[in-house]
């Protein structure tokens, strides 16, 4: 199987968020970036799927700034085979992000059998990229997945909805699967894994290479500010 | 003035209440409502009172259960024919899954989970929390129409006045098309109560609950005051409560009128999920617990003594 995982780098959850001077975004100079927590479940599920299907490969894809490739290296150290970075200023909206991921996957020359993502990025909390990507690639998708079993290319997926109820889906590969907490227990990167990761291939493309331009922007943010403080009781 | 469609989900005898919150904010625009399935007669009358001109019940094969593709195909056709500028929905589990796919099919933009918005001159401008509510920003949508918006339940509040419109009810036939990811089974949740994200009152327990069976005292309080029970991540990770009950940055974001935190310290990731609650009550043995800095009312004491007393007192007056 050709397995893809989309991972995003987000500010550590402990980060104190401060709007920048002109309110166009937040102050990012002193942020510690981590792999989006939900994407760890996606990487783990990709590795489990690879283990169950010999001859499979796991490719991790990230759209974002080059300054720090921590999240991609972590995924490679956990056991992914290769990585793709689409360089961008980190100021894309969900639509542009999904289009860039599509472009990067197509450029890899491998036809995806399954694409794992997190259910949501904990910085923007938009919950758009997986479904948009699936739509753009004309693939079925299931989101907020807490159970995933695969036999012979057919996935049985449990999706969590209101009141803790579960919808059980069956879908043949190829498909996009957006992972939630509780799906699995992500492994830690081992020391040999970390050493090996340094030599694994990491392809880099520009946004133009993957067919994304500023004309693709759909959402504009402004006026970043702190929420009104609740007075202490 | 914009032409707007509000997509809603049908409940047993009404539609999701967030639909009325959205209608209230859309007064002055040309507004229709659509649901997949039959909109109940009572809801039709109520929707008309709050400004719905046309109320469409969309019907077709293979639409009894939700499926991302089936619903998206059906709505694509319906929205395309209607010439709408905007399509709104509450940010329910279903809409959060459906709307991004649908917006992509129109090559259009979407604003997720806004907590407020205006429609000055028929143009949408919204406010949405980012970084788990640690920050707010203004959001606008550009490019091809229709533009898609989901709204967080309980954030806008119910409309304060009525705004009657025609409320013509009609059926429309739609087609689900090819469905590759289909529901085989639905496993009921432990709770028949309102979901945390929609609840008006929440009683949450933390690590201090010590074991799963102790959540019974929170259930008792919740049953008495019509609340839904939540939990901190420490309680979930310790196996006292299922993940579906987790409130916080990696759980659910909630905005009830009343949030009662029992034995929860108030870690930044927990606050991220509940800080916009209108009134916060904290019960904690530690007077220095950070939760007290965000609480409107604080009770320093043992939850195992205080919660049952609260339940008894509420029983007397409810
Ligand atoms: C410095 C900075 C400035 C920004 N400015 C703007 C702005 O002006 N306007 C604007 O609209 N947004 C802006 N953003 C937000 C941001 O870049 C996108 O909104 C984001 O990439 C899409 O995230 P989402 O919340 O829609 O992801 P979700 O849909 O919540 O993410 C779900 C899953 O999709 C995958 N995914 C998401 N993003 C990526 C990615 N980049 N690479 C690989 N996989 C991914 C992951 O698997 C993730 O778990 C800015 C961000 C930064 C850091
Ligand atoms: C990436 C990441 C994501 C996270 N996401 C979340 C999230 O979504 N939600 C979340 O909740 N946490 C989240 N956390 C965890 C968070 O940091 C805290 O560890 C967690 O919220 C603590 O839970 P707690 O308050 O129940 O436990 P504790 O911090 O252990 O607090 C227990 C409290 O109970 C009090 N207490 C003890 N006995 C009694 C008694 N008998 N009566 C009354 N009070 C008593 C104590 O004084 C203490 O204040 C996340 C952490 C990380 C790193």
XYZ file of C-alpha atoms and ligand atoms in Angstrom:
657
model
C 0.000 0.000 0.000
C 1.026 3.589 -0.613
C 0.250 5.205 2.721
C 0.360 8.985 3.193
C 0.159 10.981 6.424
C -0.414 14.756 6.581
C 1.167 16.433 9.559
C 1.119 20.005 10.728
C 3.424 21.832 13.092
C 1.554 23.812 15.769
C 2.517 25.844 18.845
C 3.005 23.737 21.978
C -0.259 23.653 23.972
C 1.476 25.411 26.902
C 2.267 28.412 24.680
C 1.113 31.781 25.901
C -0.543 33.346 22.859
C 0.031 37.064 22.201
C -1.305 38.900 19.137
C 1.460 40.572 17.093
C 1.802 44.345 16.829
C -0.615 44.954 13.936
C -3.022 42.146 14.832
C -2.343 40.242 11.585
C -1.367 37.094 13.468
C 0.208 36.062 16.730
C 3.746 36.620 17.965
C 5.611 33.554 16.712
C 9.237 34.397 17.557
C 9.420 32.501 20.853
C 7.008 29.659 20.097
C 8.045 26.055 20.554
C 6.576 24.067 17.658
C 5.370 20.502 18.048
C 3.659 17.959 15.855
C -0.114 18.561 16.017
C -1.208 16.081 18.762
C -3.896 14.452 16.577
C -1.359 13.874 13.819
C 0.582 11.552 16.143
C -2.412 9.202 16.038
C -2.390 9.465 12.240
C 1.325 8.564 12.042
C 0.839 5.618 14.408
C -2.151 4.298 12.426
C -0.134 4.594 9.210
C 2.704 2.573 10.746
C 0.276 -0.089 12.041
C -1.281 -0.318 8.566
C 2.177 -0.668 7.026
C 3.103 -3.465 9.453
C -0.046 -5.387 8.470
C 0.604 -5.010 4.727
C 4.119 -6.030 3.718
C 5.701 -3.973 0.970
C 3.901 -0.821 2.050
C 5.519 2.600 2.415
C 4.611 5.526 4.635
C 5.169 9.047 3.261
C 4.669 12.050 5.538
C 3.699 15.393 4.027
C 3.773 18.802 5.622
C 2.992 22.278 4.330
C 4.785 25.010 6.237
C 7.921 26.989 6.959
C 11.325 25.396 6.435
C 12.898 26.872 9.540
C 12.147 23.817 11.554
C 11.467 20.331 10.187
C 10.984 18.858 13.660
C 7.548 17.309 13.037
C 8.680 15.566 9.841
C 11.851 14.260 11.500
C 9.792 12.959 14.424
C 7.515 11.044 12.039
C 10.539 9.608 10.199
C 12.067 8.592 13.521
C 8.828 6.861 14.488
C 9.212 4.764 11.319
C 7.892 6.620 8.262
C 9.921 5.965 5.100
C 10.159 9.336 3.436
C 8.948 12.906 3.778
C 7.760 15.780 1.603
C 7.872 19.409 2.684
C 5.967 22.033 0.755
C 7.651 25.282 1.711
C 5.291 28.093 2.513
C 5.080 31.112 4.747
C 2.745 29.310 7.139
C -0.019 31.782 6.324
C -2.142 29.610 4.067
C -5.812 28.996 4.661
C -7.345 25.512 4.778
C -8.211 25.559 1.063
C -4.660 26.411 -0.004
C -3.253 23.863 2.456
C -5.448 21.088 1.064
C -4.582 22.057 -2.518
C -0.866 22.034 -1.697
C -1.160 18.598 -0.048
C -2.971 17.300 -3.127
C -0.265 18.696 -5.378
C 2.500 17.185 -3.239
C 0.861 13.753 -3.168
C 0.386 13.797 -6.956
C 3.969 14.946 -7.493
C 5.299 11.995 -5.472
C 4.302 9.744 -8.381
C 2.641 7.319 -5.963
C -1.117 6.780 -6.080
C -2.370 6.890 -2.506
C -4.187 3.854 -1.113
C -4.920 5.639 2.128
C -4.238 9.113 3.518
C -4.248 9.556 7.289
C -4.633 13.005 8.866
C -5.447 14.359 12.308
C -9.070 15.281 12.883
C -8.159 18.915 13.591
C -5.178 21.206 13.885
C -5.132 22.564 17.422
C -3.999 26.055 16.373
C -6.607 27.082 13.811
C -9.170 24.441 14.841
C -10.790 24.645 11.408
C -11.378 20.917 10.826
C -11.393 21.473 7.088
C -8.235 20.106 5.509
C -9.019 16.342 5.496
C -12.484 16.709 3.954
C -11.305 19.363 1.477
C -8.370 17.181 0.436
C -10.682 14.189 -0.003
C -13.046 16.283 -2.103
C -10.204 17.583 -4.272
C -8.855 14.064 -4.853
C -12.391 12.708 -5.310
C -11.912 10.237 -2.456
C -14.316 9.195 0.292
C -13.437 10.406 3.775
C -14.338 9.598 7.344
C -13.430 12.020 10.121
C -13.113 11.922 13.932
C -12.076 8.261 13.713
C -11.557 6.393 17.007
C -11.462 2.828 15.628
C -9.711 1.556 12.492
C -9.452 -2.013 11.220
C -8.332 -3.046 7.780
C -8.626 -6.334 5.902
C -7.896 -6.782 2.226
C -8.039 -3.067 1.516
C -11.408 -2.511 3.215
C -11.421 -0.269 6.285
C -13.965 -0.524 9.088
C -13.939 2.833 10.844
C -15.608 4.126 13.970
C -16.486 7.823 13.865
C -17.364 9.587 17.111
C -20.412 11.880 17.056
C -22.560 13.699 19.648
C -23.240 12.030 22.978
C -20.353 9.574 22.522
C -22.307 7.605 19.880
C -20.277 5.864 17.166
C -21.041 5.607 13.468
C -19.410 2.520 11.987
C -18.344 3.026 8.351
C -17.051 0.578 5.808
C -14.963 1.943 2.989
C -12.675 0.409 0.376
C -9.309 2.013 -0.164
C -8.421 4.599 -1.386
C -9.805 6.883 1.304
C -8.938 9.775 3.618
C -9.110 8.944 7.337
C -8.982 11.764 9.930
C -7.844 10.409 13.310
C -9.021 11.320 16.809
C -7.516 10.723 20.221
C -8.257 7.241 21.529
C -7.556 5.546 18.184
C -4.199 4.109 19.285
C -1.200 4.847 21.483
C 1.465 6.610 19.415
C 4.918 5.045 19.766
C 7.966 6.963 20.870
C 10.828 7.378 18.454
C 13.651 5.022 19.462
C 17.265 6.167 19.499
C 18.170 4.042 16.424
C 15.001 5.418 14.805
C 16.194 8.961 15.400
C 19.632 8.150 13.945
C 18.100 6.503 10.877
C 15.670 9.389 10.334
C 18.587 11.693 9.542
C 19.348 9.700 6.401
C 15.786 9.260 5.151
C 14.771 11.203 2.025
C 13.064 14.576 2.452
C 11.793 16.162 -0.774
C 11.138 19.903 -0.868
C 8.818 21.774 -3.189
C 7.685 25.367 -3.487
C 4.002 26.280 -3.482
C 4.260 27.059 -7.200
C 5.667 23.538 -7.802
C 2.482 22.045 -6.373
C 0.164 24.441 -8.223
C -0.849 26.834 -5.439
C -0.879 30.620 -5.864
C -2.321 33.540 -3.933
C -5.430 33.387 -6.155
C -6.362 30.260 -4.180
C -6.869 32.201 -0.958
C -10.406 31.907 0.343
C -10.223 33.038 3.960
C -8.762 36.254 5.333
C -7.965 36.769 9.001
C -7.355 40.096 10.747
C -7.672 41.742 14.128
C -6.055 39.039 16.259
C -6.728 39.932 19.887
C -6.901 38.337 23.305
C -10.380 37.313 24.443
C -11.934 39.537 27.109
C -10.713 38.273 30.507
C -13.303 36.918 32.900
C -13.009 38.928 36.075
C -11.675 36.762 38.901
C -14.538 35.637 41.151
C -29.113 41.884 1.380
C -27.852 38.413 0.744
C -29.630 35.208 -0.233
C -28.879 32.714 2.513
C -29.575 29.046 3.144
C -29.440 27.708 6.687
C -28.843 23.963 6.731
C -30.233 22.214 9.779
C -30.574 18.766 11.251
C -33.943 17.444 12.271
C -34.390 16.244 15.858
C -37.346 14.180 17.168
C -39.922 16.977 16.892
C -37.934 20.094 16.036
C -34.682 21.220 14.418
C -31.356 21.860 16.205
C -31.752 24.935 18.387
C -28.614 26.601 16.966
C -30.696 27.062 13.772
C -32.857 29.634 15.594
C -29.762 31.385 16.941
C -28.463 31.749 13.361
C -31.833 32.941 12.007
C -31.876 35.676 14.643
C -28.606 37.100 13.342
C -29.712 36.900 9.704
C -32.731 39.205 10.033
C -32.846 41.564 7.047
C -31.617 38.976 4.558
C -33.545 36.582 2.337
C -33.348 33.346 4.314
C -34.371 29.765 3.512
C -33.923 26.672 5.658
C -33.208 23.145 4.424
C -32.865 19.776 6.130
C -32.305 16.290 4.813
C -35.501 14.446 5.781
C -38.870 15.771 6.921
C -38.930 19.065 8.831
C -41.641 18.556 11.511
C -44.757 20.782 11.239
C -44.082 22.390 14.629
C -40.607 23.377 13.536
C -41.946 24.874 10.284
C -44.165 27.244 12.268
C -41.342 28.140 14.642
C -38.829 28.714 11.791
C -41.336 30.993 10.018
C -41.637 33.077 13.198
C -37.899 33.685 13.141
C -37.567 34.648 9.497
C -37.508 31.559 7.243
C -39.087 32.341 3.857
C -38.936 28.812 2.433
C -38.417 25.595 4.366
C -37.233 22.665 2.297
C -37.369 19.002 3.264
C -34.831 17.270 1.021
C -35.686 13.689 0.122
C -34.111 10.950 -1.910
C -32.792 7.381 -1.817
C -29.896 6.439 0.486
C -30.282 9.505 2.682
C -31.770 7.836 5.781
C -28.334 7.737 7.375
C -25.709 10.441 7.143
C -22.830 9.843 4.755
C -20.333 12.560 3.815
C -20.652 11.885 0.098
C -24.426 11.300 -0.025
C -25.267 14.471 1.874
C -22.671 16.528 -0.007
C -23.952 15.389 -3.404
C -27.566 16.043 -2.440
C -26.849 19.516 -1.084
C -24.511 20.447 -3.936
C -27.368 20.008 -6.364
C -29.894 21.832 -4.178
C -27.642 24.785 -3.291
C -26.446 25.156 -6.876
C -30.027 25.452 -8.122
C -30.962 27.950 -5.402
C -28.343 30.575 -6.251
C -27.397 31.226 -2.624
C -24.695 33.696 -1.540
C -24.151 32.048 1.843
C -24.816 28.672 3.414
C -24.837 28.472 7.216
C -25.100 25.628 9.738
C -24.455 25.019 13.413
C -21.049 23.425 13.955
C -22.424 20.024 14.905
C -20.520 16.761 14.342
C -22.340 16.349 11.057
C -21.817 19.874 9.712
C -18.157 19.899 10.743
C -17.669 16.849 8.529
C -20.011 17.828 5.699
C -19.366 21.539 5.150
C -15.645 21.443 4.247
C -16.340 18.752 1.654
C -19.268 20.740 0.283
C -17.360 24.038 0.195
C -14.571 22.283 -1.725
C -17.085 21.051 -4.303
C -17.952 24.704 -5.008
C -14.269 25.699 -4.996
C -15.435 28.052 -2.249
C -14.188 29.244 1.129
C -15.520 28.401 4.554
C -15.282 29.962 8.016
C -15.356 27.302 10.737
C -17.104 27.593 14.082
C -17.620 31.342 14.374
C -18.907 32.652 17.712
C -20.365 35.870 16.328
C -20.942 37.504 12.957
C -22.417 40.486 11.115
C -23.947 40.749 7.625
C -23.469 44.450 6.932
C -24.553 45.221 3.374
C -25.112 41.508 2.857
C -21.430 40.669 3.427
C -20.371 38.239 6.120
C -17.725 39.123 8.704
C -17.250 36.747 11.611
C -15.323 36.359 14.821
C -13.747 33.037 15.668
C -11.565 31.747 18.463
C -8.172 30.293 17.526
C -5.573 28.461 19.586
C -8.300 26.805 21.635
C -9.867 30.141 22.538
C -6.638 31.777 23.710
C -7.052 34.286 20.883
C -9.863 35.785 18.778
C -9.693 36.963 15.170
C -11.923 38.475 12.514
C -12.593 36.174 9.597
C -13.791 37.067 6.101
C -14.352 34.902 3.051
C -13.221 35.690 -0.498
C -13.561 34.029 -3.902
C -16.361 32.081 -5.560
C -19.809 31.904 -3.942
C -21.619 30.497 -2.067
C -19.546 31.065 1.039
C -19.894 28.546 3.850
C -20.065 29.278 7.582
C -20.513 27.085 10.658
C -21.574 28.652 13.970
C -20.791 27.329 17.452
C -23.995 26.306 19.300
C -24.948 28.479 22.327
C -22.572 31.283 21.268
C -25.048 33.726 19.674
C -27.949 33.163 22.031
C -31.614 32.894 21.078
C -33.107 35.787 19.065
C -34.671 38.344 21.393
C -37.538 39.234 19.051
C -39.575 37.522 16.373
C -39.270 38.387 12.695
C -42.077 36.640 10.849
C -41.627 35.431 7.259
C -43.712 33.355 4.868
C -42.404 29.962 6.003
C -43.537 28.055 2.895
C -42.813 24.375 3.438
C -41.944 22.264 0.412
C -40.336 18.931 -0.388
C -37.429 18.811 -2.821
C -36.133 15.633 -4.381
C -32.353 15.233 -4.362
C -29.918 12.496 -5.297
C -27.226 11.033 -3.041
C -25.143 9.800 -5.981
C -22.321 7.341 -5.412
C -21.558 6.619 -1.738
C -18.245 4.896 -1.069
C -18.012 5.441 2.702
C -21.333 4.287 4.138
C -22.582 3.718 7.680
C -23.049 0.031 8.484
C -24.127 0.449 12.075
C -24.661 3.094 14.748
C -23.501 2.288 18.279
C -25.445 4.334 20.811
C -23.550 6.500 23.238
C -23.604 5.937 26.982
C -25.600 9.108 27.431
C -28.990 10.026 26.016
C -28.483 13.532 27.345
C -27.592 16.582 25.266
C -24.071 16.477 23.943
C -21.501 18.518 25.848
C -21.149 20.926 22.931
C -24.865 21.725 23.066
C -25.459 21.503 26.815
C -26.646 24.546 28.723
C -25.291 23.255 32.051
C -22.218 21.051 32.538
C -20.949 19.304 35.667
C -17.333 18.136 35.189
C -15.150 15.896 37.298
C -11.357 15.738 37.464
C -8.637 13.483 38.791
C -10.071 13.987 42.281
C -13.002 11.703 41.373
C -10.565 8.824 42.108
C -12.590 6.162 40.304
C -15.205 5.722 37.576
C -17.996 4.710 39.959
C -17.680 8.012 41.830
C -18.967 9.853 38.739
C -22.371 8.664 40.012
C -22.531 11.648 42.383
C -21.979 14.005 39.421
C -24.650 12.137 37.411
C -27.080 12.620 40.297
C -26.422 16.353 40.419
C -26.633 16.556 36.606
C -29.961 14.696 36.522
C -31.365 17.071 39.120
C -30.464 20.259 37.258
C -30.691 19.009 33.661
C -26.956 19.043 33.047
C -24.531 16.945 30.994
C -21.466 15.417 32.694
C -17.951 16.224 31.477
C -14.437 15.333 32.610
C -10.856 16.590 32.638
C -8.186 14.792 30.673
C -6.665 13.450 33.881
C -10.009 11.775 34.649
C -10.211 10.397 31.100
C -6.607 9.188 31.015
C -7.123 7.477 34.377
C -10.056 5.600 32.867
C -12.747 7.230 35.036
C -14.631 8.589 32.022
C -14.698 7.983 28.228
C -12.892 10.394 25.897
C -16.228 11.620 24.534
C -16.663 13.373 27.901
C -13.332 15.244 27.833
C -13.491 19.026 27.950
C -10.453 20.982 26.854
C -7.973 21.669 24.110
C -7.818 18.033 23.014
C -11.406 17.335 24.005
C -14.548 19.349 23.456
C -14.907 23.111 23.457
C -17.996 24.061 25.402
C -19.859 27.310 26.143
C -22.669 26.507 28.593
C -24.490 29.041 30.783
C -23.213 27.226 33.864
C -20.052 25.118 34.239
C -19.450 23.347 37.557
C -15.845 22.069 37.869
C -15.436 19.451 40.602
C -11.898 18.492 41.629
C -10.351 20.040 38.516
C -7.192 22.115 38.992
C -7.738 24.381 35.979
C -4.774 23.567 33.726
C -4.408 25.841 30.701
C -5.524 23.042 28.356
C -8.702 22.491 30.377
C -9.485 26.215 30.579
C -9.053 26.401 26.810
C -12.144 24.258 26.398
C -14.482 25.946 28.876
C -13.340 29.500 29.510
C -16.199 31.047 27.516
C -18.781 29.482 29.867
C -21.048 32.247 31.123
C -20.807 31.296 34.813
C -18.096 29.067 36.259
C -18.389 27.405 39.662
C -15.353 25.553 41.051
C -15.222 23.086 43.911
C -11.681 22.302 45.033
C -9.899 21.473 48.285
C -6.932 23.640 47.300
C -7.660 27.376 47.715
C -4.714 28.129 45.388
C -5.983 25.962 42.506
C -5.744 27.993 39.251
C -9.400 27.235 38.451
C -10.393 29.768 41.119
C -8.846 32.605 39.099
C -11.411 31.947 36.349
C -14.366 31.011 38.551
C -17.327 33.293 39.246
C -18.083 31.285 42.381
C -15.568 29.172 44.275
C -16.175 26.606 46.993
C -13.070 25.476 48.890
C -13.879 22.013 50.132
C -14.227 18.301 49.489
C -16.367 17.592 46.444
C -17.522 14.301 47.965
C -19.225 16.286 50.729
C -20.320 19.325 48.731
C -21.752 17.763 45.567
C -24.358 15.614 47.401
C -25.396 18.660 49.462
C -25.866 20.670 46.253
C -27.949 17.859 44.764
C -30.190 17.737 47.851
C -30.639 21.504 47.934
C -31.448 21.677 44.206
C -33.964 18.826 44.587
C -35.824 20.969 47.117
C -36.173 23.928 44.779
C -36.414 22.329 41.316
C 2.289 32.293 11.028
C 0.909 31.841 10.547
C 0.084 32.753 9.871
C -1.185 32.359 9.419
N -1.962 33.251 8.741
C -3.150 32.851 8.222
C -3.957 33.727 7.428
O -3.608 34.881 7.205
N -5.144 33.260 6.938
C -5.553 31.982 7.179
O -6.630 31.588 6.718
N -4.812 31.112 7.918
C -3.627 31.524 8.438
N -2.890 30.636 9.171
C -3.468 29.313 9.422
C -2.972 28.064 8.728
O -1.812 28.113 8.041
C -4.010 27.239 7.976
O -5.284 27.615 8.354
C -3.794 25.805 8.236
O -2.689 25.253 7.612
C -4.971 24.907 7.956
O -5.270 24.405 9.179
P -6.701 23.925 9.607
O -6.966 24.504 10.947
O -7.703 24.122 8.562
O -6.384 22.399 9.738
P -7.389 21.279 10.120
O -8.298 21.047 9.002
O -7.962 21.562 11.466
O -6.324 20.109 10.226
C -6.711 18.756 10.151
C -5.563 17.926 9.681
O -5.160 18.321 8.363
C -3.758 18.153 8.203
N -3.119 19.450 7.983
C -3.574 20.696 8.298
N -2.674 21.624 7.965
C -1.620 20.975 7.443
C -0.375 21.383 6.932
N -0.016 22.661 6.907
N 0.476 20.433 6.469
C 0.142 19.123 6.498
N -1.024 18.667 6.984
C -1.891 19.584 7.438
C -3.259 17.548 9.497
O -3.287 16.150 9.393
C -4.298 18.025 10.498
O -4.399 17.206 11.646
C -1.640 31.024 9.653
C -0.820 30.130 10.366
C 0.437 30.518 10.810
C 1.286 29.523 11.573
C -1.088 18.369 24.629
C -1.948 18.393 25.866
C -3.327 18.438 25.713
C -4.170 18.449 26.848
N -5.526 18.510 26.668
C -6.337 18.550 27.764
C -7.762 18.637 27.620
O -8.308 18.660 26.514
N -8.514 18.682 28.735
C -7.981 18.636 29.997
O -8.747 18.681 30.967
N -6.654 18.546 30.158
C -5.817 18.484 29.070
N -4.474 18.341 29.257
C -3.980 18.017 30.600
C -3.827 19.169 31.544
O -2.535 19.710 31.372
C -3.983 18.685 33.006
O -3.049 17.658 33.262
C -5.377 18.166 33.363
O -6.380 19.065 32.931
C -5.490 17.970 34.856
O -6.718 17.401 35.185
P -7.345 17.613 36.617
O -7.554 19.045 36.862
O -8.530 16.708 36.704
O -6.238 16.979 37.588
P -5.245 17.663 38.586
O -4.482 18.733 37.954
O -4.527 16.555 39.248
O -6.227 18.371 39.630
C -7.009 17.709 40.564
C -7.586 18.777 41.475
O -8.520 18.194 42.369
C -8.388 18.808 43.658
N -8.914 17.861 44.614
C -8.341 16.725 45.102
N -9.188 16.073 45.938
C -10.333 16.816 45.975
C -11.574 16.646 46.647
N -11.835 15.591 47.421
N -12.522 17.606 46.475
C -12.302 18.683 45.678
N -11.123 18.881 45.009
C -10.168 17.943 45.165
C -6.929 19.114 43.753
O -6.714 20.188 44.664
C -6.555 19.497 42.326
O -6.690 20.888 42.109
C -3.615 18.379 28.148
C -2.232 18.342 28.298
C -1.393 18.359 27.181
C 0.092 18.352 27.397
